[in-house]
Short mmCIF file of C-alpha atoms in Angstrom, two decimals:
data_model
loop_
_atom_site.label_atom_id
_atom_site.label_comp_id
_atom_site.label_asym_id
_atom_site.label_seq_id
_atom_site.Cartn_x
_atom_site.Cartn_y
_atom_site.Cartn_z
CA ILE G 1 0.00 0.00 0.00
CA TYR G 2 2.75 2.44 0.94
CA ASP G 3 4.51 1.92 -2.40
CA SER G 4 1.24 2.57 -4.26
CA CYS G 5 0.14 5.77 -2.50
CA PHE G 6 1.66 9.20 -3.06
CA GLU G 7 1.38 12.79 -1.93
CA ILE G 8 -0.05 15.28 -4.41
CA VAL G 9 2.16 18.36 -4.13
CA VAL G 10 2.55 21.79 -5.69
CA ARG G 11 5.77 23.79 -5.75
CA LYS G 12 5.79 26.70 -3.35
CA SER G 13 6.40 30.11 -4.85
CA ALA G 14 10.02 31.17 -4.43
CA GLN G 15 8.94 34.66 -3.47
CA ASP G 16 5.92 35.77 -1.47
CA SER G 17 3.79 38.19 -3.47
CA LEU G 18 2.50 39.78 -0.26
CA THR G 19 4.20 42.29 2.00
CA TYR G 20 3.70 42.32 5.73
CA GLU G 21 3.80 45.06 8.32
CA LYS G 22 6.17 43.01 10.45
CA GLU G 23 8.10 39.75 10.17
CA LEU G 24 5.89 36.68 10.44
CA PRO G 25 6.52 34.31 13.39
CA TRP G 26 8.07 31.55 11.28
CA ASP G 27 9.31 29.77 14.40
CA LEU G 28 5.69 28.76 15.06
CA VAL G 29 5.55 26.88 11.74
CA PRO G 30 6.99 23.34 11.90
CA PHE G 31 10.52 22.99 10.51
CA ALA G 32 9.48 20.51 7.81
CA VAL G 33 6.77 22.88 6.52
CA ARG G 34 9.06 25.94 6.58
CA ASN G 35 11.80 24.19 4.62
CA ASP G 36 9.83 22.07 2.15
CA LYS G 37 9.92 23.30 -1.47
CA TYR G 38 6.46 21.81 -1.97
CA ARG G 39 3.07 22.13 -0.36
CA SER G 40 1.25 18.87 0.19
CA ILE G 41 -2.41 19.06 -0.90
CA GLY G 42 -3.71 15.49 -1.07
CA THR G 43 -3.17 11.87 -1.97
CA ALA G 44 -3.11 9.78 -5.16
CA PHE G 45 -2.76 6.05 -5.70
CA ALA G 46 -1.48 3.91 -8.56
CA ILE G 47 -4.01 1.62 -10.25
CA SER G 48 -1.75 0.32 -13.03
CA LYS G 49 1.84 0.50 -14.26
CA THR G 50 1.22 4.03 -15.59
CA GLU G 51 -1.97 5.49 -14.10
CA LEU G 52 -2.95 7.05 -10.80
CA ILE G 53 -6.22 8.31 -9.35
CA THR G 54 -6.95 11.22 -7.03
CA ALA G 55 -9.99 13.27 -6.10
CA TYR G 56 -11.05 16.00 -8.51
CA HIS G 57 -11.27 18.54 -5.68
CA VAL G 58 -7.55 18.02 -4.94
CA MET G 59 -6.53 19.31 -8.38
CA GLU G 60 -9.46 21.65 -9.10
CA LEU G 61 -8.93 21.39 -12.85
CA ALA G 62 -11.74 23.83 -13.64
CA GLN G 63 -10.00 26.78 -11.98
CA ASP G 64 -7.13 28.77 -13.42
CA SER G 65 -4.85 29.36 -10.46
CA LEU G 66 -2.01 31.83 -10.55
CA VAL G 67 -0.37 29.96 -7.69
CA GLU G 68 -0.96 26.22 -8.25
CA GLN G 69 -0.37 25.42 -11.89
CA GLU G 70 1.92 22.40 -11.86
CA TYR G 71 0.85 19.37 -9.88
CA ALA G 72 3.23 16.56 -8.98
CA ILE G 73 3.38 13.42 -6.89
CA ARG G 74 5.97 12.71 -4.21
CA ASP G 75 6.92 9.18 -3.16
CA ARG G 76 8.09 7.90 0.23
CA GLU G 77 11.72 8.66 -0.64
CA GLY G 78 10.88 12.30 -1.38
CA ARG G 79 11.26 12.03 -5.17
CA VAL G 80 8.91 14.32 -7.08
CA PHE G 81 7.35 13.53 -10.48
CA GLU G 82 5.35 16.06 -12.48
CA VAL G 83 1.82 15.20 -13.58
CA ASP G 84 1.89 14.50 -17.31
CA GLN G 85 -1.54 13.77 -18.80
CA ILE G 86 -5.07 13.85 -17.46
CA ASN G 87 -6.68 10.74 -18.96
CA ALA G 88 -10.15 11.08 -17.42
CA PHE G 89 -11.97 13.15 -14.85
CA ASP G 90 -15.42 13.83 -13.51
CA GLN G 91 -16.07 16.82 -11.31
CA ARG G 92 -19.40 15.51 -10.00
CA LYS G 93 -18.02 12.07 -9.17
CA ASP G 94 -14.85 13.70 -7.79
CA PHE G 95 -12.06 11.76 -9.51
CA VAL G 96 -9.11 12.38 -11.84
CA ARG G 97 -7.14 9.62 -13.59
CA PHE G 98 -3.68 10.72 -14.72
CA THR G 99 -0.06 9.80 -15.56
CA VAL G 100 3.22 11.30 -14.40
CA LYS G 101 6.39 12.13 -16.32
CA GLY G 102 9.35 9.79 -15.99
CA ARG G 103 7.75 7.22 -13.72
CA THR G 104 6.09 3.85 -14.02
CA PHE G 105 4.93 1.79 -11.06
CA SER G 106 6.01 -1.71 -10.13
CA ASN G 107 3.38 -1.73 -7.36
CA TRP G 108 -0.21 -0.64 -7.71
CA LEU G 109 -3.41 -1.36 -5.85
CA GLU G 110 -5.50 -4.27 -6.99
CA LEU G 111 -9.16 -3.41 -7.47
CA ASN G 112 -12.09 -5.04 -5.69
CA PRO G 113 -15.29 -4.76 -7.78
CA THR G 114 -17.60 -5.45 -4.84
CA PHE G 115 -18.20 -4.12 -1.35
CA GLN G 116 -20.01 -5.46 1.67
CA LEU G 117 -21.52 -3.40 4.45
CA ASN G 118 -20.43 -3.91 8.07
CA ARG G 119 -16.97 -5.06 6.99
CA THR G 120 -13.61 -3.64 7.99
CA VAL G 121 -12.24 -1.04 5.56
CA PHE G 122 -9.20 1.20 5.63
CA THR G 123 -8.44 4.69 4.43
CA ALA G 124 -4.93 5.36 3.14
CA GLY G 125 -3.88 8.94 2.76
CA ASN G 126 -1.36 11.66 3.36
CA ALA G 127 -2.98 12.78 6.61
CA LEU G 128 -2.03 16.37 7.52
CA GLY G 129 0.82 16.28 4.98
CA GLU G 130 2.89 13.99 7.21
CA GLY G 131 3.04 10.91 4.99
CA VAL G 132 0.67 8.08 4.14
CA ILE G 133 -1.24 6.74 7.14
CA ILE G 134 -3.59 3.75 7.07
CA ARG G 135 -6.62 3.96 9.36
CA PRO G 136 -9.23 1.27 10.06
CA GLY G 137 -13.00 1.62 10.16
CA GLU G 138 -16.14 -0.12 8.98
CA LEU G 139 -18.22 0.28 5.86
CA ILE G 140 -21.41 1.35 7.60
CA GLY G 141 -23.84 2.19 4.83
CA THR G 142 -24.67 3.91 1.58
CA LEU G 143 -26.38 7.16 0.68
CA PRO G 144 -27.76 8.27 -2.66
CA GLU G 145 -25.75 10.97 -4.40
CA PRO G 146 -27.32 14.16 -2.99
CA GLU G 147 -28.27 16.00 -6.19
CA ASN G 148 -30.09 13.38 -8.26
CA GLY G 149 -29.49 10.07 -6.49
CA GLU G 150 -27.57 8.82 -9.55
CA TRP G 151 -25.13 6.62 -7.60
CA LYS G 152 -24.42 5.40 -4.10
CA ILE G 153 -21.97 7.12 -1.78
CA LEU G 154 -20.29 4.75 0.66
CA LYS G 155 -20.18 5.73 4.33
CA SER G 156 -17.23 4.61 6.42
CA SER G 157 -16.29 5.11 10.06
CA ALA G 158 -12.55 5.27 9.23
CA ASP G 159 -10.92 8.55 10.25
CA VAL G 160 -9.81 11.00 7.61
CA SER G 161 -7.83 14.21 7.96
CA SER G 162 -6.85 17.08 5.72
CA GLY G 163 -4.57 15.57 3.08
CA ASN G 164 -6.42 12.24 2.88
CA SER G 165 -8.43 13.54 -0.08
CA GLY G 166 -7.78 11.44 -3.16
CA GLY G 167 -6.65 8.37 -1.26
CA PRO G 168 -8.25 4.94 -1.65
CA LEU G 169 -10.85 3.15 0.43
CA LEU G 170 -9.40 -0.33 0.95
CA ASP G 171 -10.89 -3.69 1.82
CA GLU G 172 -9.43 -6.12 4.39
CA LYS G 173 -6.96 -7.46 1.79
CA GLY G 174 -5.66 -4.00 0.82
CA LYS G 175 -7.56 -3.84 -2.48
CA ALA G 176 -9.12 -0.55 -3.62
CA ILE G 177 -12.90 -0.79 -3.40
CA LEU G 178 -14.81 0.00 -6.60
CA ASN G 179 -18.18 1.71 -6.79
CA GLU G 180 -21.19 0.40 -8.74
CA GLU G 181 -19.75 1.76 -11.98
CA GLY G 182 -16.45 -0.08 -11.52
CA LYS G 183 -14.44 3.02 -10.55
CA PRO G 184 -12.23 3.15 -7.43
CA ILE G 185 -13.69 4.97 -4.44
CA VAL G 186 -11.59 8.01 -3.57
CA ILE G 187 -11.79 9.65 -0.20
#
């Protein structure tokens, strides 16, 4: 699982475009955050030798940002790979399928085309930007999609934190759970 899940990161601006009345209290910001060239914004996971999935709201493809224009993934060793091509996305269903430049994957998550309620599940994600964490819970129910009831949303009791977005929902064997349409569930 750890070799199949990645941080989604964006490069921090080299120079702050804002000016401040007085020096900011940088000593209150953790060392790792102050000195990292990248800002961690979510999680992605490999589903094949070349493709990854994340949540649409992590990348916000519909917005032209002056700050976040180049997305990348970062692995456990700290290596960064730029996002190459967006192969598919759906804003309403909140997923993006993409490739990265200069990287293929020897490990990816197997997919489970079914789910069962009241079973143990796990979330895997870059919780609070501190690396991939796996948390247990149970698959406790389904809800209809709120706008038109077009698909089922799975409810889980597994904890999630900021940064988990885009990570997989896993079954007891570590396989990514698929929804009714055969697409991986992203947190």
